Tab-separated table of N, CA, C and O in Angstrom:
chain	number	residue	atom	x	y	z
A	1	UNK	N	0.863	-1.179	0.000
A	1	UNK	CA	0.000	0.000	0.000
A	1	UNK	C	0.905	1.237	0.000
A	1	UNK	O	1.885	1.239	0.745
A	2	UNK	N	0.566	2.589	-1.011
A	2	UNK	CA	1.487	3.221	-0.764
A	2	UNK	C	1.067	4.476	0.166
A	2	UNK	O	0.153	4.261	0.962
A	3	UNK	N	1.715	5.925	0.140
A	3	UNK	CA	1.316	6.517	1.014
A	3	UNK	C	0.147	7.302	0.820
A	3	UNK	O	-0.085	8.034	1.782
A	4	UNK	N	-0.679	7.384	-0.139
A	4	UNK	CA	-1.419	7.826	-0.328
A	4	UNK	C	-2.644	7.561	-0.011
A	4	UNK	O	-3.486	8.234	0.585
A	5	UNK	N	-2.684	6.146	-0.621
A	5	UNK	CA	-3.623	5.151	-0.012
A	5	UNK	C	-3.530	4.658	1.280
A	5	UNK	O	-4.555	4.098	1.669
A	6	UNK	N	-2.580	4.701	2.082
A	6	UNK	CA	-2.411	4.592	3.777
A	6	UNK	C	-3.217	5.684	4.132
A	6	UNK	O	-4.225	5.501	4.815
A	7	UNK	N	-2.769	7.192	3.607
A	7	UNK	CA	-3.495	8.809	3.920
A	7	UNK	C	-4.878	8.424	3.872
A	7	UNK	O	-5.408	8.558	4.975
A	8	UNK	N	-5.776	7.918	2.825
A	8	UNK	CA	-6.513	7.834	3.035
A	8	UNK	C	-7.368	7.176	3.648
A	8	UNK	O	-8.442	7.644	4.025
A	9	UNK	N	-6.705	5.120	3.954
A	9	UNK	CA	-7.031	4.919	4.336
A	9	UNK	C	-7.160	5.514	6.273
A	9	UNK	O	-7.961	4.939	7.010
A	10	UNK	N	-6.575	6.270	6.624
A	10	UNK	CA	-5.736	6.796	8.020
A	10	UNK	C	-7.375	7.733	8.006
A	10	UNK	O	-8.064	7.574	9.014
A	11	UNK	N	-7.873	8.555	7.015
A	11	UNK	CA	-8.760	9.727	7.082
A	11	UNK	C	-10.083	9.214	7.203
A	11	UNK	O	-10.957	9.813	7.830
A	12	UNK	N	-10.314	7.814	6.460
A	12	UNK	CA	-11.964	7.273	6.455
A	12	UNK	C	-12.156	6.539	7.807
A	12	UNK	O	-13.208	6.308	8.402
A	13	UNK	N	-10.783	6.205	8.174
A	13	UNK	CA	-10.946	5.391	9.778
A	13	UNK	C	-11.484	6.798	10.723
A	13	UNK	O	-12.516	6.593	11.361
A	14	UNK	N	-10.988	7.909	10.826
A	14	UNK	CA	-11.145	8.832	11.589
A	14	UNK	C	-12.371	9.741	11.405
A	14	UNK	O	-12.855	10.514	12.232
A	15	UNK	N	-12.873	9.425	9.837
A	15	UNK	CA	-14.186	10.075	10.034
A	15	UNK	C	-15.232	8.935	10.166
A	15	UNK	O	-16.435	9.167	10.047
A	16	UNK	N	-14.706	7.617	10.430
A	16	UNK	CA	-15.741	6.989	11.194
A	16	UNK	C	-15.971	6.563	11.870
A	16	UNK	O	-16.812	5.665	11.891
A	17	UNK	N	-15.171	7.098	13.040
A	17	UNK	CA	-14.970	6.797	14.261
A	17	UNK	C	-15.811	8.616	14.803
A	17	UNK	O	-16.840	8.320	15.412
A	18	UNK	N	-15.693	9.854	14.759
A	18	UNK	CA	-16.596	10.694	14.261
A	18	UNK	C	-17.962	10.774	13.951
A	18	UNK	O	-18.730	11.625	14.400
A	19	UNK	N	-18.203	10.006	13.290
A	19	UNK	CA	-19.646	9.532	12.671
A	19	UNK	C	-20.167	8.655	13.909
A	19	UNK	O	-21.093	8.995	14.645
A	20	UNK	N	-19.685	7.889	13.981
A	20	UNK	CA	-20.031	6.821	15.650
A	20	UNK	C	-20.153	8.087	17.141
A	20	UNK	O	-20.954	7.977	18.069
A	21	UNK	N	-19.162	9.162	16.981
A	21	UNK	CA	-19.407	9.772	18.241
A	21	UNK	C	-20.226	10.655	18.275
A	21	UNK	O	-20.499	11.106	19.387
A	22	UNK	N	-20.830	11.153	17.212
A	22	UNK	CA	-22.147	12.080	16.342
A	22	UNK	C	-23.315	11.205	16.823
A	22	UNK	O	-24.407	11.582	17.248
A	23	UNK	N	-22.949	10.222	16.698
A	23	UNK	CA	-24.274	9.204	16.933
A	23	UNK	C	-24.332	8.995	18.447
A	23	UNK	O	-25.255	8.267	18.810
A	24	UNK	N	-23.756	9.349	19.142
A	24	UNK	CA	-23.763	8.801	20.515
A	24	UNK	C	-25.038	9.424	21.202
A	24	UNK	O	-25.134	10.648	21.115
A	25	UNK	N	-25.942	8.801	21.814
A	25	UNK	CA	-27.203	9.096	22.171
A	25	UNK	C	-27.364	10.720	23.407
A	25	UNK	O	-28.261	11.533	23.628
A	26	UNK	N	-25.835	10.493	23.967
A	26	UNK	CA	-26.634	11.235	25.334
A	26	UNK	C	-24.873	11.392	25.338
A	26	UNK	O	-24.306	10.761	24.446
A	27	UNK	N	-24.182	12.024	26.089
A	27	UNK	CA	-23.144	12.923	26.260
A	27	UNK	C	-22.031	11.475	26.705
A	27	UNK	O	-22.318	10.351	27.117
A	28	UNK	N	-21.030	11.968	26.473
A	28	UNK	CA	-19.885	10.963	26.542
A	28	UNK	C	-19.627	10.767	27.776
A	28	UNK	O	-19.122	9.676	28.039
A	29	UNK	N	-19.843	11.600	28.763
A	29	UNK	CA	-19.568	11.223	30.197
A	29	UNK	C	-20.607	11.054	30.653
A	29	UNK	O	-20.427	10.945	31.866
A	30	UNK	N	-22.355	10.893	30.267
A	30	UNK	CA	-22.886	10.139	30.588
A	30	UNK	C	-22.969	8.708	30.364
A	30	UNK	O	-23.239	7.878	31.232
A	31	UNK	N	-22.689	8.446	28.999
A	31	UNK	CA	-22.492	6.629	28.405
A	31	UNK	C	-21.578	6.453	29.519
A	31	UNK	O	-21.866	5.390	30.070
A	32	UNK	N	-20.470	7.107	30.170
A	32	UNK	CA	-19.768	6.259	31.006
A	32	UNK	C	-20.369	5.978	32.128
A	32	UNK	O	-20.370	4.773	32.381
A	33	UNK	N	-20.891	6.664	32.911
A	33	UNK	CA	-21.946	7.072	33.900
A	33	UNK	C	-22.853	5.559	34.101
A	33	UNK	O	-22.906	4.654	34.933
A	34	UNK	N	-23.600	5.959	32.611
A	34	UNK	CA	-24.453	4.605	32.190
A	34	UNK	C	-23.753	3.216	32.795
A	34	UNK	O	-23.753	2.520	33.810
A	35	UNK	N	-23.271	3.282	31.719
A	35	UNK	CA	-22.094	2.092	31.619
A	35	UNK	C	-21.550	1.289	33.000
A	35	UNK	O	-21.605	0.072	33.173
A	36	UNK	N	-21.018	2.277	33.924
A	36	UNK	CA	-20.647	1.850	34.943
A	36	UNK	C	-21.395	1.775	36.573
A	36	UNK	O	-20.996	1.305	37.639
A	37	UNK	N	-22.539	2.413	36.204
A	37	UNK	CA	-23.522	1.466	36.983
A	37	UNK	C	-24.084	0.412	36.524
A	37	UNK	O	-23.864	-0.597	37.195
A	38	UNK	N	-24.719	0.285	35.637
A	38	UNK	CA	-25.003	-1.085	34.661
A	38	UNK	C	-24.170	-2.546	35.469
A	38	UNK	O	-24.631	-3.417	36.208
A	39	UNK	N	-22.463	-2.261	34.809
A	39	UNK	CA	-21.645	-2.643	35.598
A	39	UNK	C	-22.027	-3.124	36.755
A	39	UNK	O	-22.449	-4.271	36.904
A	40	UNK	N	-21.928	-2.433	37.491
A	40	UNK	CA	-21.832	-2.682	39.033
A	40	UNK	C	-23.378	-3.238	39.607
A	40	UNK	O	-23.332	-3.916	40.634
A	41	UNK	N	-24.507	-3.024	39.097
A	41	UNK	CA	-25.294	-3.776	39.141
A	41	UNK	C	-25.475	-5.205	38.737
A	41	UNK	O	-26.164	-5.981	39.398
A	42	UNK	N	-24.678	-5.630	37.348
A	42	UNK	CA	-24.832	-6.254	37.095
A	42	UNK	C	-23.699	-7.594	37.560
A	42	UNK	O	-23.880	-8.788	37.320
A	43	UNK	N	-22.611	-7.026	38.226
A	43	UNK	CA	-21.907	-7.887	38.867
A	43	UNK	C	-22.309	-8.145	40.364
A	43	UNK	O	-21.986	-9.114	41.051
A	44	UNK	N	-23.174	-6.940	40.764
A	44	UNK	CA	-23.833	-7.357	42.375
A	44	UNK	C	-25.090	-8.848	42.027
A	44	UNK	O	-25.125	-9.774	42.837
A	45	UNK	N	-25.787	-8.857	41.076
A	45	UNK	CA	-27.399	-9.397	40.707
A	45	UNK	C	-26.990	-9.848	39.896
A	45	UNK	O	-27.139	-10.952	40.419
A	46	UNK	N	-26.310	-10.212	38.475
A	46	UNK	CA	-26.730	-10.525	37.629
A	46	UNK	C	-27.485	-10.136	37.150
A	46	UNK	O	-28.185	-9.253	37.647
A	47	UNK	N	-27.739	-10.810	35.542
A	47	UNK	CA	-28.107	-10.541	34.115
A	47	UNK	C	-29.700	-10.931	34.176
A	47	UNK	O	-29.837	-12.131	33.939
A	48	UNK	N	-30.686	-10.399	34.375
A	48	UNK	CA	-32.142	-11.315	34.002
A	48	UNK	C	-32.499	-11.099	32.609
A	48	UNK	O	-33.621	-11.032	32.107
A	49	UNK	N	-31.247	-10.993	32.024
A	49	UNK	CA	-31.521	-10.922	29.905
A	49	UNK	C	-32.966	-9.574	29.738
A	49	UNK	O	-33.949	-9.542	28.998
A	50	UNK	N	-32.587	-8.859	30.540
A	50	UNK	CA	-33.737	-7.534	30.308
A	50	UNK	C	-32.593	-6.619	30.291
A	50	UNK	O	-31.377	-6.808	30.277
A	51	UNK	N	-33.592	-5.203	30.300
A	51	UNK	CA	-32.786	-4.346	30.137
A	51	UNK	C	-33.040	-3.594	31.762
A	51	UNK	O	-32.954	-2.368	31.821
A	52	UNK	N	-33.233	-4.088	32.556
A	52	UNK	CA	-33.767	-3.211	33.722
A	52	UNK	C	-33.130	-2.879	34.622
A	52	UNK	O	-33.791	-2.254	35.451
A	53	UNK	N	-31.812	-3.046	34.929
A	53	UNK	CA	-30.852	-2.228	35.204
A	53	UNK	C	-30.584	-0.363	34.642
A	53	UNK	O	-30.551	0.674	35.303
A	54	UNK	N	-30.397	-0.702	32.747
A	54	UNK	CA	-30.151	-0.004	32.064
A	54	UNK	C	-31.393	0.954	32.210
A	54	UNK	O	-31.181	2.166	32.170
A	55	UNK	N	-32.723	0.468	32.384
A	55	UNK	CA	-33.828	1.583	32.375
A	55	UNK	C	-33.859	2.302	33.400
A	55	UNK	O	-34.167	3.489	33.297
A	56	UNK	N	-33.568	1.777	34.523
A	56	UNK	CA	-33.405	2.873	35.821
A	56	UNK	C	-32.967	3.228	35.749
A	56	UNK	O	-33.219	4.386	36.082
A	57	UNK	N	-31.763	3.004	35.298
A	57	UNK	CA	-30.681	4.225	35.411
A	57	UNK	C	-31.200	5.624	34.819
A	57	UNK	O	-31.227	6.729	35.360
A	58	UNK	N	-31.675	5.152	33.305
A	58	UNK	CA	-31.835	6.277	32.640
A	58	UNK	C	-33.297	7.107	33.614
A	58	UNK	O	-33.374	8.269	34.013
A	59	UNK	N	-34.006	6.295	33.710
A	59	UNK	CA	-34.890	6.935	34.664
A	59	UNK	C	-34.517	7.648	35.588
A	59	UNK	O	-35.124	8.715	35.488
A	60	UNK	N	-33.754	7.655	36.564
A	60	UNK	CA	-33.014	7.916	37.509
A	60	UNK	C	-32.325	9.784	37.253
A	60	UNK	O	-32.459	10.863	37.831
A	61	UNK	N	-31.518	9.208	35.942
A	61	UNK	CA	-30.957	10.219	35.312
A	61	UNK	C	-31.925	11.119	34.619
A	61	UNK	O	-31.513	12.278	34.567
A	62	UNK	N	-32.898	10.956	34.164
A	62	UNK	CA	-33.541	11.699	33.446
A	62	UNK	C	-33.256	11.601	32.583
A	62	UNK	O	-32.784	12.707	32.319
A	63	UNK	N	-33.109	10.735	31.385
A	63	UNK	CA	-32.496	10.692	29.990
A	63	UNK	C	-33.408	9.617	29.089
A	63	UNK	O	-33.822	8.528	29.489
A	64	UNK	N	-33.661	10.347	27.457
A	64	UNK	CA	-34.155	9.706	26.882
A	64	UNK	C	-34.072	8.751	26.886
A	64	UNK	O	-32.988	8.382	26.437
A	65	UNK	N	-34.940	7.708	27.302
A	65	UNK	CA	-34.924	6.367	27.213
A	65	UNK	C	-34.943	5.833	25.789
A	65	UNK	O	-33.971	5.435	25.148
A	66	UNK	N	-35.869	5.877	25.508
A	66	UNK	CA	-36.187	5.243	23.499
A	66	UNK	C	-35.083	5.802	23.018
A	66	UNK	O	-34.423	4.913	22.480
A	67	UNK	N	-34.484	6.963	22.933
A	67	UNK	CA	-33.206	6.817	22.204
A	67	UNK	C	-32.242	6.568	22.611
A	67	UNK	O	-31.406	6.532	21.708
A	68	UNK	N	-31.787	6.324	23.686
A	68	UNK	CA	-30.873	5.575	24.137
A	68	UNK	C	-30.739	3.996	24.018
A	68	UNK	O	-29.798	3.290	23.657
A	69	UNK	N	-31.991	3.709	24.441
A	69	UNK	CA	-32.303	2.260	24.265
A	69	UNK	C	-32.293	1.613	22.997
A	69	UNK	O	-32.219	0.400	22.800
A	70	UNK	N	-32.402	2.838	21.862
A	70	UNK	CA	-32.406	2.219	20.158
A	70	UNK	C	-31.160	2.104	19.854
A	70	UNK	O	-30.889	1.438	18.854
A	71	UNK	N	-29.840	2.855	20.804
A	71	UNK	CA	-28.756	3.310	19.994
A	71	UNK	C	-27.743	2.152	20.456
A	71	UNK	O	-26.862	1.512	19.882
A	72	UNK	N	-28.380	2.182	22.025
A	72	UNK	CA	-27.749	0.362	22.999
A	72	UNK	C	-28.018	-0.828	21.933
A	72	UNK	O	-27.119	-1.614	21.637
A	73	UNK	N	-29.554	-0.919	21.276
A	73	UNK	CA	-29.775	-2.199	20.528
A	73	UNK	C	-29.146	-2.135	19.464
A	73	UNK	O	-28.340	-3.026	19.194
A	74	UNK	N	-29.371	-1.020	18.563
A	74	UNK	CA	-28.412	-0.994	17.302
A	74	UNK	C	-27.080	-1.457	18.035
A	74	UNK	O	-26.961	-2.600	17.595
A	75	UNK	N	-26.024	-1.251	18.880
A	75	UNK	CA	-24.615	-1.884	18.747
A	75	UNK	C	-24.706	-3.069	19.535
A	75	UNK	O	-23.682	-3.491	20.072
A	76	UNK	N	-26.457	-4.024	19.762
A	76	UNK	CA	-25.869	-5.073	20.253
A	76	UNK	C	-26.316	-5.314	21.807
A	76	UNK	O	-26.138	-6.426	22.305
A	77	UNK	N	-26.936	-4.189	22.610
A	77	UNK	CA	-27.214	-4.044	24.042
A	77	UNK	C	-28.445	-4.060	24.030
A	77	UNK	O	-29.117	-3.041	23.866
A	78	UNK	N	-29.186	-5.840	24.296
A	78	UNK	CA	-30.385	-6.099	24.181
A	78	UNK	C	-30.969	-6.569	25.735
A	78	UNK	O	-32.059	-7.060	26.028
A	79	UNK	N	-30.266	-6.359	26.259
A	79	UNK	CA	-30.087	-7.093	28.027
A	79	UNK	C	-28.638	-6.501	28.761
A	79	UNK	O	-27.508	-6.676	28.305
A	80	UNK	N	-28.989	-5.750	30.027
A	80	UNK	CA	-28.012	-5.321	30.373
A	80	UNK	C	-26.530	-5.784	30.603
A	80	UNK	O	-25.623	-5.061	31.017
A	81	UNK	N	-26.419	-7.366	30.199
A	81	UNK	CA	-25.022	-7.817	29.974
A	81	UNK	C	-24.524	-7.457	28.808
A	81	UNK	O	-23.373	-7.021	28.763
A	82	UNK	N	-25.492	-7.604	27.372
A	82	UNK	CA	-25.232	-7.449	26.235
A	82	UNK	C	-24.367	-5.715	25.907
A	82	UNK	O	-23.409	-5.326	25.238
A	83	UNK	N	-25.434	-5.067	26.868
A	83	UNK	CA	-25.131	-3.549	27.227
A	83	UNK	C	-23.435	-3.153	27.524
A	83	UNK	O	-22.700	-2.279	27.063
A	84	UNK	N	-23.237	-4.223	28.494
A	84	UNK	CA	-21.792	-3.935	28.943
A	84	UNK	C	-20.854	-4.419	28.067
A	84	UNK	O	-19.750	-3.883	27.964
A	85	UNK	N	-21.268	-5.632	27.256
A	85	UNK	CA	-20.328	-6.342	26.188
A	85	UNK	C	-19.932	-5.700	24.868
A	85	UNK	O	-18.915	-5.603	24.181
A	86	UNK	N	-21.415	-5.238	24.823
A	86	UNK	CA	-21.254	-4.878	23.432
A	86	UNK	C	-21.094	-3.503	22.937
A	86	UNK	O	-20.134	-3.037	22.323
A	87	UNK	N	-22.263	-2.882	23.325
A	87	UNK	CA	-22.723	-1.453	23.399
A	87	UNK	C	-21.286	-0.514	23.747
A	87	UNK	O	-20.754	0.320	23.015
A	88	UNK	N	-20.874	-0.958	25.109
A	88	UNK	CA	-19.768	-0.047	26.024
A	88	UNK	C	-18.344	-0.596	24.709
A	88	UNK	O	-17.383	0.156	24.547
A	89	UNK	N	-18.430	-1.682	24.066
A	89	UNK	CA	-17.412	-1.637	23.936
A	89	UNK	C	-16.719	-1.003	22.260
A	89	UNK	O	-15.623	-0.698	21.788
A	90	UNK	N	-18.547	-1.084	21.712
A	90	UNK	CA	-18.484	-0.382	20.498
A	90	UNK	C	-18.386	1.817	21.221
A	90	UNK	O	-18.071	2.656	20.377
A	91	UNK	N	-18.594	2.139	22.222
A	91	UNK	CA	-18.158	3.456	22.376
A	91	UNK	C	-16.990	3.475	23.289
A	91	UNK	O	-16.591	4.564	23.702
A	92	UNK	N	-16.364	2.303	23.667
A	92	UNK	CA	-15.076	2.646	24.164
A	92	UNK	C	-13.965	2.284	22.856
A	92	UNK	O	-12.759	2.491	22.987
A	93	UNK	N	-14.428	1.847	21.880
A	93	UNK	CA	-13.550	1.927	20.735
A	93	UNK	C	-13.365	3.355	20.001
A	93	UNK	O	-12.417	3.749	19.321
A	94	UNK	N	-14.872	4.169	20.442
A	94	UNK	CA	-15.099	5.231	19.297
A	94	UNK	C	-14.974	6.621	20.009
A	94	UNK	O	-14.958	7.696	19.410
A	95	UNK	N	-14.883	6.449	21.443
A	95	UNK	CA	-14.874	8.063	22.124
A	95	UNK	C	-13.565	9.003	21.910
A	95	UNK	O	-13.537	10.140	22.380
């Protein structure tokens, strides 16, 4: 590959990693927020393959639920384990 095509490939990685943080539902230091109570609930209780950890929280917080909850399922966070696996790890790749 030469350097040109490295340049570019180097520029489409970074505007889509960009595009992923555009998309992020609710503020970057809240997904962590999220994230790490989720966490910690979910290592006190376990997983009941729901999302009901993840909804209190947002309840709690005051934060759109339905769009948060669409943006968790789109990367994969269909149950608050899935949440921590998947979801956290598609925005800890992209923040």
């Amino acid at each position: 590959m030469n350097n040109t095509d490295q340049d570019r490939k180097k520029a489409w990685k970074l505007q889509q990693k960009q595009l992923a943080r555009d998309a992020f539902p609710i503020a970057d230091a809240l997904l962590e927020s999220l994230f790490d109570a989720v966490d910690a609930c979910v290592e006190e209780a376990g997983c009941d393959h729901t999302l009901r950890f993840t909804t209190v929280w947002l309840s709690d917080q005051q934060q759109p639920e339905d769009k948060v909850i669409a943006w968790l399922r789109e990367h994969g966070g269909f149950c608050d384990c899935e949440v921590l696996a998947n979801a956290a790890d598609h925005w800890e790749r992209n923040r």
